[in-house]
Amino acid sequence: MLDAQTTSVSIRDLRVTYGTMHVLDGLNLDIAEGEFLVLLGSSGCGKSTLLNAIAGLNTVTAGKIMISGQDVTRAEPKDRGIGMVFQSYALYPRMTVAQNMGFGLKIRGMAKAEIAERVNHTAKFLQIEHLLKRRPADLSGGQRQRVAIGRALVRKADVFLFDEPLSNLDAQLRADLRIEIKRLHQSLGNTMIYVTHDQVEAMTLADRIAVMKDGKIQQLAPPAEVYTRPANLFVAGFLGTPKMNFIEGEISSGPQGPHFTTAGMSFDLDRISSAPLAFTGPATLGLRPEDFVLCPEGTAGSLEAEVTLIEPLGSETIIWATTANGTQLSLRLGSAQGQHLPALGTQVFLQPDLVRASLFDTQSGQRL
Ligand SMILES: Nc1ncnc2c1ncn2[C@@H]1O[C@H](COP(=O)(O)OP(=O)(O)OP(=O)(O)O)[C@@H](O)[C@H]1O
Ligand SMILES: [Mg+2]
């Protein structure tokens, strides 16, 4: 839990129910002032439901939402000190860009001159000054999304909410705007809550990522920690391209202490940092594609596999290989190693870097 003084958004035991379906069922989350928090999860896990609850756009069944120390659970969206950007831009087609950006201020009764001043200042900041007189139909997708961001910014809100703002854009524009959003956060320093199902956006933008599944937060941690120390099999499999390799095996206790055994390989658990001592039973070893090196035939502790596919990606190459018991493994080779690529159909020997490995209880899926 965060210090009350530095907490920007605080969510307690939040429940949102549609009919008989509990989309969120007792969710708790604290977001620090100035933090960039990313809600990451697959379609239908409840990301938008959570964001809309913070914005006041849906009805909360139970629980409490605090923004900047105020209980806003029942407050109108306009009274919550938030600015929101939607995937669909939600611009008014008949209004110019300037009118779209200023509309929220106008309905709050702000003086014309001040609206113009704020709109011009924000347009300059977002480099869309030259678009102010156009209508949304005469803009590209990227320009429309910049206008939608501008409309949120003019409100000088404490908290900005983004719901998949880049999903409708092509790959290059996504990458460009992603960098702009990061710069925006660096220069404004506001709290930002950003919904996406794109793991690259999550990894590059977030101070912390909340990985969601079925309305529950599976892990809440900085990107590097989510990547290197996933809390469970779901998180481990969700982040990373290709995804983490899972090797099914068994942890049993032996004379030298517990060890992990799988087809063709066995090692003492003390080779994995902070390894569990108490657990025995079915376990899954998780290794990222970059956590292997190719080694000479017969190296102790190596896995033998047949190369089934080679994906050259320029800066790196992904080798897919299958072990004798049918486990498919992916291996990432940097461009330096890429000069000695194994050939398709040959046998390779892979040495796992066990210090970087993760171990999971296969039954519960939890990290050991
Ligand atoms: N107004 C509604 N009435 C009934 N069910 C809803 C409503 N809004 C959302 N749901 C359901 O709640 C669940 C969560 O929806 P939500 O929109 O929060 O998902 P999401 O994580 O944002 O997904 P996506 O990535 O597809 O946008 C889904 O099963 C959805 O069908
Ligand atoms: Mg959504």
GROMACS .gro file of C-alpha atoms and ligand atoms in nm:
model
  400
    1MET     CA    1   0.000   0.000   0.000
    2LEU     CA    2   0.124   0.350  -0.080
    3ASP     CA    3   0.161   0.646   0.150
    4ALA     CA    4  -0.172   0.837   0.167
    5GLN     CA    5  -0.002   1.169   0.083
    6THR     CA    6   0.144   1.041  -0.240
    7THR     CA    7  -0.155   0.836  -0.348
    8SER     CA    8  -0.332   0.975  -0.650
    9VAL     CA    9  -0.595   0.710  -0.713
   10SER     CA   10  -0.702   0.454  -0.459
   11ILE     CA   11  -0.947   0.174  -0.529
   12ARG     CA   12  -1.092  -0.032  -0.248
   13ASP     CA   13  -1.291  -0.356  -0.280
   14LEU     CA   14  -1.433  -0.241  -0.610
   15ARG     CA   15  -1.713  -0.447  -0.754
   16VAL     CA   16  -1.880  -0.389  -1.092
   17THR     CA   17  -2.158  -0.625  -1.187
   18TYR     CA   18  -2.342  -0.650  -1.517
   19GLY     CA   19  -2.659  -0.854  -1.459
   20THR     CA   20  -2.530  -1.161  -1.280
   21MET     CA   21  -2.171  -1.128  -1.404
   22HIS     CA   22  -1.914  -0.989  -1.160
   23VAL     CA   23  -1.671  -0.826  -1.400
   24LEU     CA   24  -1.470  -0.683  -1.111
   25ASP     CA   25  -1.509  -0.857  -0.780
   26GLY     CA   26  -1.332  -0.690  -0.491
   27LEU     CA   27  -1.046  -0.519  -0.674
   28ASN     CA   28  -0.787  -0.315  -0.480
   29LEU     CA   29  -0.532  -0.083  -0.639
   30ASP     CA   30  -0.326   0.217  -0.528
   31ILE     CA   31  -0.168   0.445  -0.786
   32ALA     CA   32   0.098   0.694  -0.680
   33GLU     CA   33   0.096   1.061  -0.773
   34GLY     CA   34   0.274   1.105  -1.104
   35GLU     CA   35   0.283   0.733  -1.172
   36PHE     CA   36   0.231   0.585  -1.519
   37LEU     CA   37   0.027   0.274  -1.450
   38VAL     CA   38  -0.061   0.037  -1.733
   39LEU     CA   39  -0.356  -0.203  -1.713
   40LEU     CA   40  -0.259  -0.495  -1.934
   41GLY     CA   41  -0.471  -0.796  -2.017
   42SER     CA   42  -0.649  -0.981  -2.293
   43SER     CA   43  -0.984  -0.882  -2.437
   44GLY     CA   44  -1.274  -0.897  -2.192
   45CYS     CA   45  -1.066  -0.913  -1.871
   46GLY     CA   46  -1.221  -0.594  -1.735
   47LYS     CA   47  -0.965  -0.322  -1.821
   48SER     CA   48  -1.216  -0.075  -1.966
   49THR     CA   49  -1.462  -0.157  -1.690
   50LEU     CA   50  -1.202  -0.054  -1.433
   51LEU     CA   51  -1.100   0.259  -1.622
   52ASN     CA   52  -1.463   0.361  -1.674
   53ALA     CA   53  -1.530   0.311  -1.304
   54ILE     CA   54  -1.244   0.549  -1.224
   55ALA     CA   55  -1.383   0.795  -1.479
   56GLY     CA   56  -1.739   0.764  -1.347
   57LEU     CA   57  -1.876   0.628  -1.674
   58ASN     CA   58  -2.026   0.310  -1.531
   59THR     CA   59  -2.210   0.219  -1.215
   60VAL     CA   60  -2.011   0.077  -0.930
   61THR     CA   61  -2.192  -0.200  -0.740
   62ALA     CA   62  -1.976  -0.180  -0.428
   63GLY     CA   63  -1.644  -0.042  -0.308
   64LYS     CA   64  -1.477   0.295  -0.304
   65ILE     CA   65  -1.277   0.510  -0.547
   66MET     CA   66  -1.063   0.796  -0.418
   67ILE     CA   67  -0.894   1.050  -0.646
   68SER     CA   68  -0.652   1.302  -0.493
   69GLY     CA   69  -0.787   1.224  -0.148
   70GLN     CA   70  -1.155   1.277  -0.241
   71ASP     CA   71  -1.413   1.000  -0.239
   72VAL     CA   72  -1.548   1.018  -0.594
   73THR     CA   73  -1.733   0.684  -0.600
   74ARG     CA   74  -2.065   0.857  -0.672
   75ALA     CA   75  -1.931   1.180  -0.824
   76GLU     CA   76  -2.012   1.298  -1.177
   77PRO     CA   77  -1.733   1.236  -1.433
   78LYS     CA   78  -1.677   1.611  -1.475
   79ASP     CA   79  -1.616   1.653  -1.101
   80ARG     CA   80  -1.343   1.389  -1.073
   81GLY     CA   81  -1.042   1.585  -1.194
   82ILE     CA   82  -0.976   1.344  -1.478
   83GLY     CA   83  -0.915   1.371  -1.851
   84MET     CA   84  -0.990   1.071  -2.069
   85VAL     CA   85  -0.875   0.956  -2.413
   86PHE     CA   86  -1.065   0.679  -2.592
   87GLN     CA   87  -0.964   0.434  -2.863
   88SER     CA   88  -1.243   0.566  -3.087
   89TYR     CA   89  -1.127   0.932  -3.040
   90ALA     CA   90  -1.493   1.031  -2.977
   91LEU     CA   91  -1.456   1.369  -3.150
   92TYR     CA   92  -1.760   1.575  -3.251
   93PRO     CA   93  -1.769   1.559  -3.633
   94ARG     CA   94  -1.931   1.899  -3.687
   95MET     CA   95  -1.690   2.091  -3.467
   96THR     CA   96  -1.346   2.211  -3.566
   97VAL     CA   97  -1.041   2.080  -3.386
   98ALA     CA   98  -1.029   2.397  -3.174
   99GLN     CA   99  -1.398   2.363  -3.084
  100ASN     CA  100  -1.354   1.995  -3.001
  101MET     CA  101  -1.062   2.071  -2.775
  102GLY     CA  102  -1.239   2.359  -2.602
  103PHE     CA  103  -1.583   2.204  -2.570
  104GLY     CA  104  -1.532   2.057  -2.224
  105LEU     CA  105  -1.416   2.395  -2.097
  106LYS     CA  106  -1.706   2.577  -2.264
  107ILE     CA  107  -1.973   2.365  -2.097
  108ARG     CA  108  -1.805   2.438  -1.766
  109GLY     CA  109  -1.859   2.808  -1.835
  110MET     CA  110  -1.498   2.909  -1.885
  111ALA     CA  111  -1.442   3.250  -2.048
  112LYS     CA  112  -1.379   3.244  -2.425
  113ALA     CA  113  -1.040   3.410  -2.403
  114GLU     CA  114  -0.913   3.160  -2.148
  115ILE     CA  115  -1.041   2.868  -2.356
  116ALA     CA  116  -0.862   3.004  -2.663
  117GLU     CA  117  -0.544   3.053  -2.463
  118ARG     CA  118  -0.549   2.696  -2.329
  119VAL     CA  119  -0.640   2.541  -2.663
  120ASN     CA  120  -0.362   2.730  -2.842
  121HIS     CA  121  -0.107   2.646  -2.578
  122THR     CA  122  -0.197   2.273  -2.585
  123ALA     CA  123  -0.210   2.265  -2.965
  124LYS     CA  124   0.140   2.411  -2.977
  125PHE     CA  125   0.260   2.155  -2.724
  126LEU     CA  126   0.116   1.868  -2.932
  127GLN     CA  127   0.224   2.026  -3.263
  128ILE     CA  128  -0.129   2.039  -3.402
  129GLU     CA  129  -0.163   2.419  -3.428
  130HIS     CA  130  -0.197   2.399  -3.805
  131LEU     CA  131  -0.499   2.170  -3.766
  132LEU     CA  132  -0.709   2.387  -3.534
  133LYS     CA  133  -0.955   2.504  -3.802
  134ARG     CA  134  -1.008   2.162  -3.962
  135ARG     CA  135  -1.284   1.916  -3.885
  136PRO     CA  136  -1.214   1.556  -3.768
  137ALA     CA  137  -1.310   1.411  -4.108
  138ASP     CA  138  -1.018   1.602  -4.263
  139LEU     CA  139  -0.759   1.451  -4.031
  140SER     CA  140  -0.557   1.129  -4.036
  141GLY     CA  141  -0.605   0.873  -3.758
  142GLY     CA  142  -0.289   0.983  -3.582
  143GLN     CA  143  -0.393   1.349  -3.601
  144ARG     CA  144  -0.737   1.266  -3.463
  145GLN     CA  145  -0.584   1.086  -3.170
  146ARG     CA  146  -0.356   1.384  -3.104
  147VAL     CA  147  -0.664   1.606  -3.097
  148ALA     CA  148  -0.834   1.366  -2.856
  149ILE     CA  149  -0.526   1.377  -2.633
  150GLY     CA  150  -0.529   1.757  -2.661
  151ARG     CA  151  -0.892   1.768  -2.554
  152ALA     CA  152  -0.800   1.576  -2.239
  153LEU     CA  153  -0.493   1.791  -2.172
  154VAL     CA  154  -0.668   2.132  -2.189
  155ARG     CA  155  -0.860   2.036  -1.877
  156LYS     CA  156  -0.538   2.034  -1.675
  157ALA     CA  157  -0.666   1.729  -1.491
  158ASP     CA  158  -0.474   1.560  -1.212
  159VAL     CA  159  -0.524   1.217  -1.364
  160PHE     CA  160  -0.529   1.115  -1.729
  161LEU     CA  161  -0.702   0.796  -1.836
  162PHE     CA  162  -0.622   0.634  -2.171
  163ASP     CA  163  -0.823   0.342  -2.308
  164GLU     CA  164  -0.623   0.177  -2.588
  165PRO     CA  165  -0.555   0.515  -2.753
  166LEU     CA  166  -0.329   0.372  -3.022
  167SER     CA  167  -0.520   0.058  -3.123
  168ASN     CA  168  -0.669   0.207  -3.440
  169LEU     CA  169  -0.338   0.328  -3.579
  170ASP     CA  170  -0.090   0.154  -3.805
  171ALA     CA  171   0.230   0.010  -3.660
  172GLN     CA  172   0.458   0.305  -3.741
  173LEU     CA  173   0.218   0.566  -3.604
  174ARG     CA  174   0.163   0.357  -3.293
  175ALA     CA  175   0.535   0.354  -3.227
  176ASP     CA  176   0.564   0.731  -3.289
  177LEU     CA  177   0.269   0.826  -3.068
  178ARG     CA  178   0.382   0.584  -2.798
  179ILE     CA  179   0.705   0.780  -2.770
  180GLU     CA  180   0.509   1.106  -2.765
  181ILE     CA  181   0.290   0.983  -2.483
  182LYS     CA  182   0.599   0.889  -2.287
  183ARG     CA  183   0.746   1.237  -2.345
  184LEU     CA  184   0.413   1.389  -2.246
  185HIS     CA  185   0.424   1.206  -1.917
  186GLN     CA  186   0.784   1.304  -1.857
  187SER     CA  187   0.713   1.671  -1.911
  188LEU     CA  188   0.372   1.693  -1.738
  189GLY     CA  189   0.431   1.453  -1.453
  190ASN     CA  190   0.059   1.378  -1.409
  191THR     CA  191  -0.076   1.046  -1.297
  192MET     CA  192  -0.161   0.840  -1.603
  193ILE     CA  193  -0.360   0.519  -1.619
  194TYR     CA  194  -0.328   0.352  -1.955
  195VAL     CA  195  -0.521   0.049  -2.078
  196THR     CA  196  -0.372  -0.172  -2.346
  197HIS     CA  197  -0.343  -0.531  -2.455
  198ASP     CA  198  -0.015  -0.449  -2.631
  199GLN     CA  199   0.275  -0.573  -2.422
  200VAL     CA  200   0.528  -0.350  -2.597
  201GLU     CA  201   0.327  -0.043  -2.497
  202ALA     CA  202   0.300  -0.178  -2.145
  203MET     CA  203   0.671  -0.253  -2.112
  204THR     CA  204   0.788   0.077  -2.261
  205LEU     CA  205   0.544   0.319  -2.096
  206ALA     CA  206   0.474   0.184  -1.750
  207ASP     CA  207   0.625   0.265  -1.416
  208ARG     CA  208   0.421  -0.033  -1.300
  209ILE     CA  209   0.209  -0.280  -1.492
  210ALA     CA  210  -0.108  -0.435  -1.350
  211VAL     CA  211  -0.156  -0.761  -1.541
  212MET     CA  212  -0.525  -0.850  -1.536
  213LYS     CA  213  -0.716  -1.170  -1.601
  214ASP     CA  214  -1.085  -1.238  -1.534
  215GLY     CA  215  -1.127  -0.908  -1.350
  216LYS     CA  216  -0.840  -0.977  -1.111
  217ILE     CA  217  -0.494  -0.825  -1.091
  218GLN     CA  218  -0.251  -1.112  -1.135
  219GLN     CA  219   0.062  -0.909  -1.072
  220LEU     CA  220   0.136  -0.543  -1.002
  221ALA     CA  221   0.503  -0.459  -1.045
  222PRO     CA  222   0.755  -0.264  -1.256
  223PRO     CA  223   0.791  -0.398  -1.613
  224ALA     CA  224   1.131  -0.556  -1.554
  225GLU     CA  225   1.002  -0.748  -1.255
  226VAL     CA  226   0.689  -0.866  -1.436
  227TYR     CA  227   0.916  -0.989  -1.714
  228THR     CA  228   1.189  -1.154  -1.509
  229ARG     CA  229   0.989  -1.268  -1.204
  230PRO     CA  230   0.633  -1.338  -1.323
  231ALA     CA  231   0.399  -1.415  -1.034
  232ASN     CA  232   0.230  -1.708  -1.203
  233LEU     CA  233   0.209  -1.911  -1.523
  234PHE     CA  234  -0.051  -1.677  -1.674
  235VAL     CA  235   0.170  -1.368  -1.641
  236ALA     CA  236   0.475  -1.567  -1.753
  237GLY     CA  237   0.297  -1.674  -2.070
  238PHE     CA  238   0.134  -1.337  -2.138
  239LEU     CA  239   0.444  -1.119  -2.161
  240GLY     CA  240   0.728  -1.181  -2.402
  241THR     CA  241   0.757  -1.263  -2.771
  242PRO     CA  242   0.805  -1.551  -2.822
  243LYS     CA  243   0.651  -1.638  -2.490
  244MET     CA  244   0.837  -1.799  -2.203
  245ASN     CA  245   0.930  -2.165  -2.258
  246PHE     CA  246   0.765  -2.398  -2.013
  247ILE     CA  247   0.931  -2.729  -1.929
  248GLU     CA  248   0.717  -2.966  -1.726
  249GLY     CA  249   0.891  -3.168  -1.459
  250GLU     CA  250   0.893  -3.272  -1.098
  251ILE     CA  251   1.060  -3.140  -0.785
  252SER     CA  252   1.164  -3.413  -0.547
  253SER     CA  253   1.386  -3.420  -0.243
  254GLY     CA  254   1.716  -3.603  -0.273
  255PRO     CA  255   2.024  -3.662  -0.060
  256GLN     CA  256   2.179  -3.333  -0.181
  257GLY     CA  257   1.856  -3.141  -0.129
  258PRO     CA  258   1.562  -3.086  -0.368
  259HIS     CA  259   1.609  -3.116  -0.740
  260PHE     CA  260   1.409  -3.063  -1.056
  261THR     CA  261   1.382  -3.351  -1.303
  262THR     CA  262   1.249  -3.349  -1.655
  263ALA     CA  263   1.302  -3.579  -1.951
  264GLY     CA  264   1.673  -3.579  -2.024
  265MET     CA  265   1.771  -3.327  -1.756
  266SER     CA  266   1.799  -3.297  -1.380
  267PHE     CA  267   1.957  -3.030  -1.162
  268ASP     CA  268   1.977  -2.929  -0.799
  269LEU     CA  269   1.748  -2.645  -0.707
  270ASP     CA  270   2.026  -2.450  -0.540
  271ARG     CA  271   2.133  -2.362  -0.895
  272ILE     CA  272   1.823  -2.144  -0.917
  273SER     CA  273   1.847  -1.832  -0.701
  274SER     CA  274   1.604  -1.812  -0.408
  275ALA     CA  275   1.483  -2.161  -0.485
  276PRO     CA  276   1.212  -2.315  -0.270
  277LEU     CA  277   1.308  -2.587  -0.030
  278ALA     CA  278   0.976  -2.708   0.102
  279PHE     CA  279   0.793  -2.782  -0.224
  280THR     CA  280   0.781  -3.124  -0.387
  281GLY     CA  281   0.557  -3.230  -0.675
  282PRO     CA  282   0.481  -3.136  -1.036
  283ALA     CA  283   0.664  -2.816  -1.128
  284THR     CA  284   0.712  -2.609  -1.442
  285LEU     CA  285   1.047  -2.457  -1.529
  286GLY     CA  286   1.011  -2.126  -1.714
  287LEU     CA  287   1.290  -2.000  -1.938
  288ARG     CA  288   1.280  -1.698  -2.168
  289PRO     CA  289   1.404  -1.755  -2.527
  290GLU     CA  290   1.714  -1.548  -2.441
  291ASP     CA  291   1.790  -1.765  -2.136
  292PHE     CA  292   1.955  -2.042  -2.339
  293VAL     CA  293   2.287  -2.069  -2.516
  294LEU     CA  294   2.385  -2.321  -2.778
  295CYS     CA  295   2.646  -2.557  -2.637
  296PRO     CA  296   2.854  -2.852  -2.765
  297GLU     CA  297   2.692  -3.193  -2.791
  298GLY     CA  298   2.667  -3.382  -2.464
  299THR     CA  299   2.729  -3.079  -2.233
  300ALA     CA  300   2.611  -3.168  -1.883
  301GLY     CA  301   2.272  -3.020  -1.796
  302SER     CA  302   2.188  -2.935  -2.156
  303LEU     CA  303   1.865  -3.011  -2.340
  304GLU     CA  304   1.876  -3.184  -2.676
  305ALA     CA  305   1.626  -3.072  -2.938
  306GLU     CA  306   1.570  -3.079  -3.312
  307VAL     CA  307   1.555  -2.750  -3.502
  308THR     CA  308   1.211  -2.724  -3.665
  309LEU     CA  309   1.190  -2.359  -3.769
  310ILE     CA  310   1.423  -2.059  -3.809
  311GLU     CA  311   1.289  -1.703  -3.798
  312PRO     CA  312   1.548  -1.441  -3.898
  313LEU     CA  313   1.442  -1.099  -3.765
  314GLY     CA  314   1.744  -0.891  -3.860
  315SER     CA  315   1.873  -0.792  -3.517
  316GLU     CA  316   1.810  -1.143  -3.386
  317THR     CA  317   1.706  -1.489  -3.495
  318ILE     CA  318   1.447  -1.710  -3.327
  319ILE     CA  319   1.522  -2.081  -3.342
  320TRP     CA  320   1.235  -2.319  -3.272
  321ALA     CA  321   1.334  -2.666  -3.160
  322THR     CA  322   1.149  -2.970  -3.026
  323THR     CA  323   1.281  -3.206  -2.758
  324ALA     CA  324   1.247  -3.587  -2.774
  325ASN     CA  325   0.939  -3.575  -2.550
  326GLY     CA  326   0.771  -3.314  -2.770
  327THR     CA  327   0.834  -2.993  -2.575
  328GLN     CA  328   0.866  -2.701  -2.815
  329LEU     CA  329   1.136  -2.450  -2.723
  330SER     CA  330   1.222  -2.110  -2.867
  331LEU     CA  331   1.573  -1.973  -2.851
  332ARG     CA  332   1.672  -1.614  -2.924
  333LEU     CA  333   2.012  -1.562  -3.082
  334GLY     CA  334   2.159  -1.214  -3.114
  335SER     CA  335   2.311  -1.101  -3.443
  336ALA     CA  336   2.665  -1.179  -3.321
  337GLN     CA  337   2.577  -1.541  -3.253
  338GLY     CA  338   2.361  -1.544  -3.565
  339GLN     CA  339   2.665  -1.611  -3.778
  340HIS     CA  340   2.666  -1.970  -3.659
  341LEU     CA  341   2.301  -2.054  -3.700
  342PRO     CA  342   2.214  -2.421  -3.670
  343ALA     CA  343   2.056  -2.575  -3.978
  344LEU     CA  344   1.697  -2.683  -4.003
  345GLY     CA  345   1.647  -3.047  -3.904
  346THR     CA  346   1.971  -3.075  -3.706
  347GLN     CA  347   2.005  -3.160  -3.337
  348VAL     CA  348   2.109  -2.876  -3.105
  349PHE     CA  349   2.212  -2.873  -2.740
  350LEU     CA  350   2.073  -2.591  -2.530
  351GLN     CA  351   2.225  -2.486  -2.200
  352PRO     CA  352   1.968  -2.306  -1.983
  353ASP     CA  353   2.080  -2.013  -1.767
  354LEU     CA  354   1.921  -2.137  -1.447
  355VAL     CA  355   1.990  -1.818  -1.252
  356ARG     CA  356   1.735  -1.649  -1.478
  357ALA     CA  357   1.483  -1.932  -1.467
  358SER     CA  358   1.142  -1.922  -1.301
  359LEU     CA  359   0.980  -2.218  -1.127
  360PHE     CA  360   0.606  -2.262  -1.089
  361ASP     CA  361   0.384  -2.504  -0.903
  362THR     CA  362   0.221  -2.672  -1.205
  363GLN     CA  363  -0.108  -2.732  -1.024
  364SER     CA  364  -0.170  -2.386  -0.876
  365GLY     CA  365   0.030  -2.201  -1.144
  366GLN     CA  366   0.194  -1.988  -0.873
  367ARG     CA  367   0.559  -1.895  -0.876
  368LEU     CA  368   0.768  -2.096  -0.633
  369LIG     N1  369  -2.239  -0.261  -2.039
  369LIG     C1  370  -2.211  -0.392  -2.027
  369LIG     N2  371  -2.309  -0.482  -2.007
  369LIG     C2  372  -2.281  -0.614  -1.991
  369LIG     N3  373  -2.159  -0.666  -1.997
  369LIG     C3  374  -2.056  -0.581  -2.018
  369LIG     C4  375  -2.076  -0.441  -2.035
  369LIG     N4  376  -1.956  -0.382  -2.054
  369LIG     C5  377  -1.865  -0.483  -2.050
  369LIG     N5  378  -1.925  -0.602  -2.027
  369LIG     C6  379  -1.857  -0.732  -2.014
  369LIG     O1  380  -1.761  -0.721  -1.910
  369LIG     C7  381  -1.643  -0.790  -1.942
  369LIG     C8  382  -1.524  -0.695  -1.935
  369LIG     O2  383  -1.538  -0.599  -2.036
  369LIG     P1  384  -1.433  -0.483  -2.059
  369LIG     O3  385  -1.487  -0.393  -2.162
  369LIG     O4  386  -1.396  -0.421  -1.929
  369LIG     O5  387  -1.308  -0.565  -2.115
  369LIG     P2  388  -1.167  -0.513  -2.167
  369LIG     O6  389  -1.064  -0.577  -2.082
  369LIG     O7  390  -1.166  -0.365  -2.177
  369LIG     O8  391  -1.160  -0.580  -2.312
  369LIG     P3  392  -1.109  -0.520  -2.454
  369LIG     O9  393  -0.962  -0.540  -2.455
  369LIG    O10  394  -1.178  -0.608  -2.553
  369LIG    O11  395  -1.151  -0.377  -2.463
  369LIG     C9  396  -1.666  -0.851  -2.078
  369LIG    O12  397  -1.702  -0.984  -2.061
  369LIG    C10  398  -1.778  -0.769  -2.137
  369LIG    O13  399  -1.855  -0.847  -2.227
  370MG      MG  400  -1.161  -0.233  -2.338
   0.00000   0.00000   0.00000
